[in-house]
Short mmCIF file of C-alpha atoms in Angstrom, two decimals:
data_model
loop_
_atom_site.label_atom_id
_atom_site.label_comp_id
_atom_site.label_asym_id
_atom_site.label_seq_id
_atom_site.Cartn_x
_atom_site.Cartn_y
_atom_site.Cartn_z
CA GLU A 23 0.17 -0.04 -0.15
CA VAL A 24 1.32 3.27 -1.05
CA GLN A 25 1.70 5.73 1.91
CA LEU A 26 2.74 9.39 2.00
CA VAL A 27 3.46 10.76 5.74
CA GLU A 28 3.93 14.61 6.00
CA SER A 29 5.99 15.76 9.35
CA GLY A 30 7.49 19.62 10.51
CA GLY A 31 4.91 21.13 9.94
CA GLY A 32 3.89 23.98 12.83
CA LEU A 33 4.21 27.81 13.76
CA VAL A 34 6.81 29.99 12.24
CA GLN A 35 7.38 33.73 12.29
CA PRO A 36 7.58 35.70 9.39
CA GLY A 37 10.96 35.71 7.78
CA GLY A 38 11.57 32.23 9.62
CA SER A 39 12.39 28.98 8.09
CA LEU A 40 10.84 25.40 8.35
CA ARG A 41 11.70 22.05 6.62
CA LEU A 42 9.06 19.50 5.92
CA SER A 43 9.41 16.17 5.36
CA CYS A 44 7.39 13.25 3.53
CA ALA A 45 7.98 9.67 4.09
CA ALA A 46 7.14 7.37 1.42
CA SER A 47 6.46 3.61 1.41
CA GLY A 48 4.99 0.94 -0.53
CA PHE A 49 6.46 1.61 -3.73
CA THR A 50 9.80 2.30 -5.34
CA PHE A 51 10.41 5.98 -4.63
CA ARG A 52 12.89 6.33 -6.77
CA SER A 53 11.22 5.28 -9.57
CA ASN A 54 8.66 8.45 -9.35
CA TRP A 55 8.52 12.34 -9.66
CA MET A 56 7.40 13.79 -6.59
CA THR A 57 5.31 17.01 -5.78
CA TRP A 58 4.29 19.58 -3.05
CA VAL A 59 0.96 21.24 -3.29
CA ARG A 60 -0.45 23.80 -0.89
CA GLN A 61 -4.06 25.29 0.26
CA ALA A 62 -4.20 28.46 1.85
CA PRO A 63 -7.28 28.40 4.52
CA GLY A 64 -10.40 28.46 2.25
CA LYS A 65 -8.69 28.94 -0.77
CA GLY A 66 -8.02 26.38 -3.75
CA LEU A 67 -5.17 24.12 -4.42
CA GLU A 68 -1.90 25.62 -5.56
CA TRP A 69 1.12 23.68 -6.98
CA VAL A 70 4.45 24.62 -5.03
CA ALA A 71 7.40 22.35 -6.36
CA ASN A 72 8.46 19.03 -8.47
CA ILE A 73 11.27 17.02 -8.56
CA ASN A 74 12.62 14.58 -10.77
CA PHE A 75 13.73 10.87 -10.20
CA ASP A 76 17.18 11.57 -8.60
CA GLY A 77 16.80 15.44 -7.94
CA SER A 78 18.58 16.68 -10.61
CA GLU A 79 15.48 18.73 -12.14
CA THR A 80 13.10 20.90 -10.06
CA HIS A 81 10.44 23.28 -11.00
CA TYR A 82 9.02 25.81 -8.69
CA VAL A 83 5.94 28.08 -8.80
CA ASP A 84 7.41 31.78 -9.11
CA SER A 85 6.17 32.72 -5.77
CA VAL A 86 8.36 30.41 -3.98
CA GLU A 87 11.36 30.69 -6.25
CA GLY A 88 14.13 31.67 -4.55
CA ARG A 89 12.73 30.85 -1.14
CA PHE A 90 11.80 27.26 -0.98
CA ILE A 91 14.36 24.32 -1.80
CA ILE A 92 12.33 20.77 -3.11
CA SER A 93 14.90 17.83 -2.42
CA ARG A 94 14.84 13.97 -2.38
CA ASP A 95 16.48 11.41 -0.60
CA ASN A 96 16.33 8.14 -1.95
CA ALA A 97 18.29 6.13 0.19
CA LYS A 98 15.74 7.25 2.71
CA ASN A 99 12.36 7.06 0.78
CA SER A 100 12.11 10.58 1.59
CA LEU A 101 11.04 13.92 0.29
CA TYR A 102 11.63 17.33 1.91
CA LEU A 103 10.44 21.07 1.18
CA GLN A 104 13.04 23.59 2.80
CA MET A 105 10.96 26.97 3.30
CA ASN A 106 12.92 30.00 4.01
CA SER A 107 11.93 33.70 4.21
CA LEU A 108 8.62 32.50 5.18
CA ARG A 109 5.73 35.00 4.83
CA ALA A 110 2.30 35.11 5.88
CA GLU A 111 0.82 34.20 2.43
CA ASP A 112 2.63 31.12 2.88
CA THR A 113 0.30 29.86 5.78
CA ALA A 114 -1.48 26.56 4.05
CA VAL A 115 -1.87 22.75 4.34
CA TYR A 116 1.15 21.26 2.27
CA TYR A 117 0.53 18.00 0.54
CA CYS A 118 3.09 15.96 -0.90
CA ALA A 119 1.96 13.56 -3.65
CA ARG A 120 3.33 11.27 -6.18
CA LEU A 121 3.54 11.70 -9.78
CA MET A 122 2.61 9.11 -12.06
CA VAL A 123 5.17 8.24 -14.65
CA LEU A 124 3.49 10.35 -17.44
CA TRP A 125 4.60 13.50 -19.16
CA PRO A 126 3.31 16.13 -18.42
CA PRO A 127 4.24 16.00 -14.42
CA ILE A 128 0.43 16.67 -13.32
CA ASN A 129 -0.80 13.61 -12.27
CA PHE A 130 -0.62 13.30 -8.52
CA ASP A 131 -1.87 9.69 -8.10
CA TYR A 132 -1.20 9.26 -4.02
CA TRP A 133 -1.30 12.08 -1.86
CA GLY A 134 -0.31 12.74 1.78
CA GLN A 135 -2.56 13.68 4.82
CA GLY A 136 -1.50 17.19 4.74
CA ASN A 137 0.64 19.23 7.46
CA LEU A 138 -0.21 22.59 8.30
CA VAL A 139 2.33 25.68 8.37
CA THR A 140 1.40 28.62 9.84
CA VAL A 141 3.08 32.07 9.56
CA SER A 142 2.30 34.30 12.03
CA SER A 143 4.13 36.73 14.76
CA GLN B 19 -6.49 34.64 -9.71
CA SER B 20 -5.71 31.42 -11.55
CA VAL B 21 -4.36 31.13 -14.94
CA LEU B 22 -7.06 28.55 -15.79
CA THR B 23 -10.68 29.47 -15.28
CA GLN B 24 -13.40 27.32 -13.90
CA PRO B 25 -16.75 28.46 -12.88
CA PRO B 26 -16.68 29.03 -8.84
CA SER B 27 -19.85 26.92 -8.27
CA VAL B 28 -22.53 24.51 -9.90
CA SER B 29 -25.24 22.69 -9.04
CA ALA B 30 -27.71 19.85 -10.30
CA ALA B 31 -30.14 17.22 -8.42
CA PRO B 32 -28.98 13.96 -7.43
CA GLY B 33 -29.35 11.49 -10.90
CA GLN B 34 -28.78 14.28 -13.01
CA LYS B 35 -25.75 15.42 -15.47
CA VAL B 36 -23.43 18.39 -14.55
CA THR B 37 -20.22 19.57 -16.44
CA ILE B 38 -17.59 21.88 -15.53
CA SER B 39 -15.42 23.72 -17.64
CA CYS B 40 -11.83 24.72 -17.35
CA SER B 41 -10.45 27.40 -19.97
CA GLY B 42 -6.80 28.01 -20.30
CA SER B 43 -4.50 29.58 -23.40
CA SER B 44 -2.29 28.54 -25.86
CA SER B 45 0.72 27.92 -24.05
CA ASN B 46 -0.74 25.76 -21.56
CA PHE B 47 -4.00 23.52 -23.02
CA GLU B 48 -2.92 23.19 -26.74
CA ASN B 49 -0.11 20.99 -26.21
CA ASN B 50 -0.53 19.38 -22.89
CA HIS B 51 -2.90 17.19 -21.34
CA VAL B 52 -5.43 18.09 -18.62
CA SER B 53 -6.39 16.42 -15.17
CA TRP B 54 -9.11 16.81 -12.84
CA TYR B 55 -9.13 16.37 -9.16
CA GLN B 56 -11.56 15.67 -6.81
CA GLN B 57 -11.70 17.25 -3.49
CA LEU B 58 -14.15 16.01 -0.67
CA PRO B 59 -14.17 18.19 2.58
CA GLY B 60 -11.51 17.20 4.74
CA PRO B 61 -9.48 14.79 3.08
CA ALA B 62 -6.82 15.25 0.50
CA PRO B 63 -7.42 15.61 -3.04
CA LYS B 64 -7.94 12.62 -5.54
CA LEU B 65 -7.31 12.37 -9.01
CA LEU B 66 -10.46 11.68 -10.92
CA ILE B 67 -9.20 12.07 -14.83
CA PHE B 68 -5.81 12.32 -16.44
CA GLU B 69 -4.59 12.37 -20.07
CA ASN B 70 -7.70 14.34 -20.84
CA SER B 71 -10.45 11.62 -20.65
CA LYS B 72 -8.54 8.46 -18.73
CA ARG B 73 -9.99 7.28 -15.56
CA PRO B 74 -7.41 5.50 -12.60
CA SER B 75 -8.98 2.59 -11.35
CA GLY B 76 -11.60 2.69 -9.20
CA ILE B 77 -13.07 5.93 -10.62
CA PRO B 78 -16.56 5.19 -11.86
CA ASP B 79 -17.22 5.86 -15.25
CA ARG B 80 -19.92 8.42 -14.15
CA PHE B 81 -16.64 10.67 -14.31
CA SER B 82 -15.75 11.52 -17.81
CA GLY B 83 -13.44 14.28 -19.29
CA SER B 84 -12.83 16.00 -22.56
CA LYS B 85 -10.68 18.59 -24.10
CA SER B 86 -10.78 20.60 -27.26
CA GLY B 87 -8.08 23.39 -28.03
CA THR B 88 -8.01 25.51 -25.09
CA SER B 89 -10.30 24.56 -22.91
CA ALA B 90 -11.35 20.81 -21.25
CA THR B 91 -14.76 19.62 -19.35
CA LEU B 92 -15.50 17.20 -16.68
CA ALA B 93 -18.71 15.51 -17.27
CA ILE B 94 -20.56 14.10 -14.08
CA THR B 95 -23.81 11.59 -14.84
CA GLY B 96 -26.15 10.26 -12.07
CA LEU B 97 -24.81 12.58 -9.69
CA GLN B 98 -24.97 11.12 -6.10
CA THR B 99 -24.80 13.25 -2.73
CA GLU B 100 -21.29 11.68 -2.33
CA ASP B 101 -20.15 13.98 -5.32
CA GLU B 102 -20.33 17.14 -3.65
CA ALA B 103 -17.06 18.12 -3.48
CA ASP B 104 -14.54 20.69 -4.99
CA TYR B 105 -13.27 19.85 -8.42
CA TYR B 106 -9.99 21.35 -9.86
CA CYS B 107 -8.52 21.45 -13.18
CA VAL B 108 -4.75 21.09 -13.85
CA THR B 109 -2.30 20.88 -16.25
CA TRP B 110 1.33 22.04 -17.56
CA ASP B 111 2.47 25.51 -19.06
CA SER B 112 5.46 24.67 -21.21
CA SER B 113 6.89 28.04 -21.35
CA LEU B 114 6.59 28.74 -17.76
CA ARG B 115 7.82 24.95 -16.86
CA ALA B 116 4.97 25.01 -14.12
CA VAL B 117 2.02 23.15 -13.30
CA LEU B 118 -1.47 25.35 -13.46
CA PHE B 119 -4.36 24.56 -11.14
CA GLY B 120 -7.75 26.00 -11.91
CA GLY B 121 -9.35 28.02 -9.20
CA GLY B 122 -11.65 25.31 -8.28
CA THR B 123 -15.53 24.43 -8.69
CA LYS B 124 -17.99 23.76 -5.86
CA LEU B 125 -20.51 21.13 -6.78
CA THR B 126 -23.39 21.22 -4.77
CA VAL B 127 -26.01 18.10 -5.35
CA LEU B 128 -29.29 19.77 -4.20
#
């Protein structure tokens, strides 16, 4: 059974940093691109970042480019999102998700339970 | 404001058919597939349709998708109360190298 379990969320002050983790199991982690998607309270879904099989290719939404870093450790079956210079508008539930082996990278077939990040003083 | 445009809400009675539209532009829609997601209140989103019209295993054939030019449509037939959810279209923008979500459509089953 595919499982994605996020951790690392919480309350952080504006300008601060936080690192989200996503532990994957039930599939060959290194065979799939992975992604982070977020949802601000009461708002729609917003894609944040994608990463390819070995971490050599990444894509980001403009609003987080230069502040967030997506990475992965295939030996640990883990996905990460390092979030720096956090702003109030980054407050959201963050989901990690697995991408189907298809192009373009828009088919998220398994999702984690979501992890709340709150940026507030 | 999303680059992909969806109606904010749609509604229909149980057993009826409803369609949800999604419109984009030539830089995203014309050369890329569209996917659709369902988000019930609470849980994480679920992939409903991929590659414009394909259903993952376990998705009933009441859900169907189509795409033409710079627009796509999700159709749901035989509406059930458990279909009440938010629905999102998604595509890829080849020039931005970015995933685009529509703003979402809230389906109410009256």
